[in-house]
C-alpha cells in the first residue's frame, strides 16, 4: 500500500477502537508493520484522534499506546545491531505532555479520564518505559488539575454545566470498558522483566532505563526494580510498626511462658 492508503486504513481502525484486546492488538500490529515507511504519519493520526475524539475514545487511545510501547520495546534491536532504534516510544516520550493534555482536558470534563491516565503513567514510570522524571512532572500537573477541578466543583454549578454530560448508554459503555481496561492493567502490574545478564539473548526492555548513573541501568536486575518499587511505596517506621512487632513477639513466645521456661522474648529494639 502507498502511504495515503496506509493512513486512511489506519484512521479507519482508530475510529473502531474499543477497550478489547483484540481491537488494540489489531491496531498495534498494523502500526508496527508500517512503522519504517509511515511511522511519523501514523503517529500524527493518533495525535489527531486524541484531539478530536470523545473522552472514552481518548482513554482507549492511551491504553493503545501502552500496548504499542511494550510491543516496540520487546522487538527493539539490541545496541550495536546496526538497525534503527527509533520507535513509537520515542514519539510518546517526546509528546507525552501534549497527549496527556488531550486525554485529560482542563476542567471538570477531564476528571473521568484522570485516574486511569494516572495509573498508566505510574505503570510507565515503574517499568522505566519513559523517563521517570518526565512522568513525575506530568503526574504533578495532573494532581494540580484535579485540585483545581475539585475547587471549581465546590462552587455553585453554572447553568451550562450539563453541556458535556454523558448519556445513559455512554455511561454504561464506559463502565464496561473501564472494567476491561482495569482488569488488563492489574494483570500487567505483576509482570517483571528478565535481567539483561541472562544467558538467553533478548531485546532490552524499558525497565532497564537508569534512574541515577548511566551504568546502573546495564546491570539492573528485575529483582532490583521490584525492590525499588516496593521501597518507594513503603512508609517510614512509626508507632504502629512498634505495636505490630510487640504483638507478633507476644504471639511468637506465648507458649514459652505457659510452660514456665525462663527464656525471654527476643529484643528487637
PDB file of C-alpha atoms in Angstrom, residues 92-103 133-142 145:
ATOM      1  CA  UNK A  92       5.384   9.037  23.211  1.00  0.00           C
ATOM      2  CA  UNK A  93       8.279  10.391  25.258  1.00  0.00           C
ATOM      3  CA  UNK A  94       8.537  13.478  23.058  1.00  0.00           C
ATOM      4  CA  UNK A  95       4.811  14.330  23.060  1.00  0.00           C
ATOM      5  CA  UNK A  96       3.885  12.911  26.468  1.00  0.00           C
ATOM      6  CA  UNK A  97       2.617  16.169  27.954  1.00  0.00           C
ATOM      7  CA  UNK A  98       0.515  17.009  24.886  1.00  0.00           C
ATOM      8  CA  UNK A  99      -1.010  13.535  24.811  1.00  0.00           C
ATOM      9  CA  UNK A 100      -1.963  13.728  28.492  1.00  0.00           C
ATOM     10  CA  UNK A 101      -3.450  17.196  27.973  1.00  0.00           C
ATOM     11  CA  UNK A 102      -5.643  15.817  25.177  1.00  0.00           C
ATOM     12  CA  UNK A 103      -6.732  12.741  27.137  1.00  0.00           C
ATOM     13  CA  UNK A 133      11.453  12.355  35.842  1.00  0.00           C
ATOM     14  CA  UNK A 134       9.332  13.398  32.874  1.00  0.00           C
ATOM     15  CA  UNK A 135       6.492  11.161  34.068  1.00  0.00           C
ATOM     16  CA  UNK A 136       6.687  12.686  37.562  1.00  0.00           C
ATOM     17  CA  UNK A 137       6.286  16.160  36.089  1.00  0.00           C
ATOM     18  CA  UNK A 138       3.190  15.123  34.146  1.00  0.00           C
ATOM     19  CA  UNK A 139       1.677  13.400  37.194  1.00  0.00           C
ATOM     20  CA  UNK A 140       2.285  16.545  39.258  1.00  0.00           C
ATOM     21  CA  UNK A 141       0.410  18.595  36.667  1.00  0.00           C
ATOM     22  CA  UNK A 142      -2.476  16.116  36.828  1.00  0.00           C
ATOM     23  CA  UNK A 145      -5.519  19.909  37.661  1.00  0.00           C
TER      24      UNK A 145
END
